[in-house]
Coordinates of C-alpha atoms in Angstrom, one line a residue:
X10 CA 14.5 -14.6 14.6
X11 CA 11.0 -13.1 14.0
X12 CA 8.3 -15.5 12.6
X13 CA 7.3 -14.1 9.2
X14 CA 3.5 -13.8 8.0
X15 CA 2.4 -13.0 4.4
X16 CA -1.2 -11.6 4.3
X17 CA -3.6 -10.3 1.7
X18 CA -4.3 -6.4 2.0
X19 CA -7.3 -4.9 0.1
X20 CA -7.8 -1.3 0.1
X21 CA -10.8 0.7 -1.3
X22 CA -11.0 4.2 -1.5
X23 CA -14.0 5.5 0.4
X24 CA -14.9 9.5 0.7
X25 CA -11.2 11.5 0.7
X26 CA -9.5 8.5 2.1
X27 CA -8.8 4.7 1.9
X28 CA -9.7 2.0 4.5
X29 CA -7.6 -1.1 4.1
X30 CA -8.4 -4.4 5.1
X31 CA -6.8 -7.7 6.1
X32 CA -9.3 -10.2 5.0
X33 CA -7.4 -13.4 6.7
X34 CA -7.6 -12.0 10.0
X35 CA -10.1 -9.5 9.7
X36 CA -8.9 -6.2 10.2
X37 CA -9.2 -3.1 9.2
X38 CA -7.8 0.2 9.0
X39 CA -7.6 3.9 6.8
X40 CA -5.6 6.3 5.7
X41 CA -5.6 9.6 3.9
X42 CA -3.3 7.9 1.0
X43 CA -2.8 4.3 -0.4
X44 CA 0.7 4.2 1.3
X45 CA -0.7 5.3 4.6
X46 CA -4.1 3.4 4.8
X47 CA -1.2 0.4 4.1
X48 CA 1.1 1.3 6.0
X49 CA -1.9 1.5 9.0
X50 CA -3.2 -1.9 8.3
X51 CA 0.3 -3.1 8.8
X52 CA 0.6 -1.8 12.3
X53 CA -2.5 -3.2 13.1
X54 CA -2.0 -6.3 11.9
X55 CA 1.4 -6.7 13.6
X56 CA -0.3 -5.5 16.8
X57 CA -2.6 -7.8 17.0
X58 CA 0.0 -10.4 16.2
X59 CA 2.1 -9.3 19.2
X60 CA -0.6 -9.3 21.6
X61 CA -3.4 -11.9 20.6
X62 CA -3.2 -15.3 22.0
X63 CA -2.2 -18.3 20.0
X64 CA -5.8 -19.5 20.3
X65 CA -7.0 -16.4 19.0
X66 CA -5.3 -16.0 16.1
X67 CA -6.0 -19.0 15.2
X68 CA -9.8 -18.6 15.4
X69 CA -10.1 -15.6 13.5
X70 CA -7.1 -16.7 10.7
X71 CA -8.7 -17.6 7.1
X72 CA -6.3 -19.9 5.6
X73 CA -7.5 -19.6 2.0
X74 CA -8.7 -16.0 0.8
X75 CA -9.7 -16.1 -3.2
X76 CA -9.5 -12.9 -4.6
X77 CA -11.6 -12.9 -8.5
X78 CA -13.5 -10.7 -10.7
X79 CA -17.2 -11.2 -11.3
X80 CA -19.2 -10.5 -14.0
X81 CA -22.6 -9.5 -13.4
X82 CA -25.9 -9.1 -16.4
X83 CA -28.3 -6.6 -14.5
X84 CA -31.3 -5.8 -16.9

Protein backbone atom coordinates (compact mmCIF):
# COMPACT_ATOMS: atom_id res chain seq x y z
CA UNK A 1 0.00 0.00 0.00
CA UNK A 2 1.39 3.45 -0.98
CA UNK A 3 2.45 5.76 1.97
CA UNK A 4 0.14 8.74 1.83
CA UNK A 5 1.43 12.58 2.23
CA UNK A 6 -0.77 15.63 2.70
CA UNK A 7 0.95 18.85 1.64
CA UNK A 8 0.11 22.63 1.47
CA UNK A 9 -0.11 23.92 -2.20
CA UNK A 10 -0.06 27.80 -2.83
CA UNK A 11 -0.54 29.04 -6.18
CA UNK A 12 -0.24 32.74 -7.36
CA UNK A 13 -1.03 33.91 -10.56
CA UNK A 14 1.98 35.60 -12.20
CA UNK A 15 1.83 37.10 -16.04
CA UNK A 16 -0.75 34.69 -18.21
CA UNK A 17 -0.09 31.82 -15.93
CA UNK A 18 0.21 30.34 -12.32
CA UNK A 19 3.35 28.99 -10.57
CA UNK A 20 2.43 26.72 -7.67
CA UNK A 21 4.34 25.94 -4.80
CA UNK A 22 4.89 23.33 -2.15
CA UNK A 23 6.04 25.28 0.75
CA UNK A 24 6.90 22.04 3.09
CA UNK A 25 9.27 20.70 0.72
CA UNK A 26 10.04 23.49 -1.38
CA UNK A 27 8.97 23.08 -4.74
CA UNK A 28 7.75 24.71 -7.38
CA UNK A 29 5.98 24.59 -10.47
CA UNK A 30 3.38 26.48 -13.22
CA UNK A 31 0.84 26.17 -15.26
CA UNK A 32 -1.34 27.96 -17.82
CA UNK A 33 -4.49 27.30 -15.47
CA UNK A 34 -5.14 26.74 -11.64
CA UNK A 35 -5.88 23.04 -12.38
CA UNK A 36 -2.78 22.56 -14.34
CA UNK A 37 -0.16 24.69 -12.45
CA UNK A 38 -1.78 22.03 -9.58
CA UNK A 39 -1.96 19.41 -11.18
CA UNK A 40 2.22 20.16 -12.12
CA UNK A 41 3.18 20.75 -8.66
CA UNK A 42 1.62 17.34 -7.85
CA UNK A 43 3.90 15.56 -10.33
CA UNK A 44 6.72 17.16 -8.96
CA UNK A 45 6.19 16.66 -5.71
CA UNK A 46 5.48 12.95 -6.18
CA UNK A 47 8.71 12.76 -8.18
CA UNK A 48 10.71 13.97 -5.95
CA UNK A 49 9.08 11.65 -3.38
CA UNK A 50 9.95 8.61 -5.57
CA UNK A 51 13.41 9.42 -6.17
CA UNK A 52 14.85 11.55 -3.18
CA UNK A 53 16.58 9.77 -0.46
CA UNK A 54 15.00 9.31 2.98
CA UNK A 55 17.73 11.68 4.27
CA UNK A 56 16.78 14.22 1.91
CA UNK A 57 13.46 14.49 2.31
CA UNK A 58 13.82 14.78 5.48
CA UNK A 59 16.23 17.80 5.35
CA UNK A 60 14.22 19.85 3.19
CA UNK A 61 10.59 18.75 4.83
CA UNK A 62 8.91 21.79 7.05
CA UNK A 63 6.83 20.12 9.53
CA UNK A 64 4.77 23.15 10.44
CA UNK A 65 3.75 25.60 7.53
CA UNK A 66 1.28 28.63 9.00
CA UNK A 67 -0.61 30.12 6.41
CA UNK A 68 -2.30 33.92 7.86
CA UNK A 69 -3.32 37.15 6.59
CA UNK A 70 -1.44 40.26 7.56
CA UNK A 71 -2.48 43.63 7.91
CA UNK A 72 -0.19 46.19 7.01
CA UNK A 73 -0.55 50.60 7.87
CA UNK A 74 1.76 52.10 5.09
CA UNK A 75 1.57 56.01 5.41
Amino acid sequence: MPKKYQFTAILEREDNGYVSLCPELDIASQGDTIEQAKANLLEAVELFLEIASPSEIQNRLKNEILISNLEVSVG
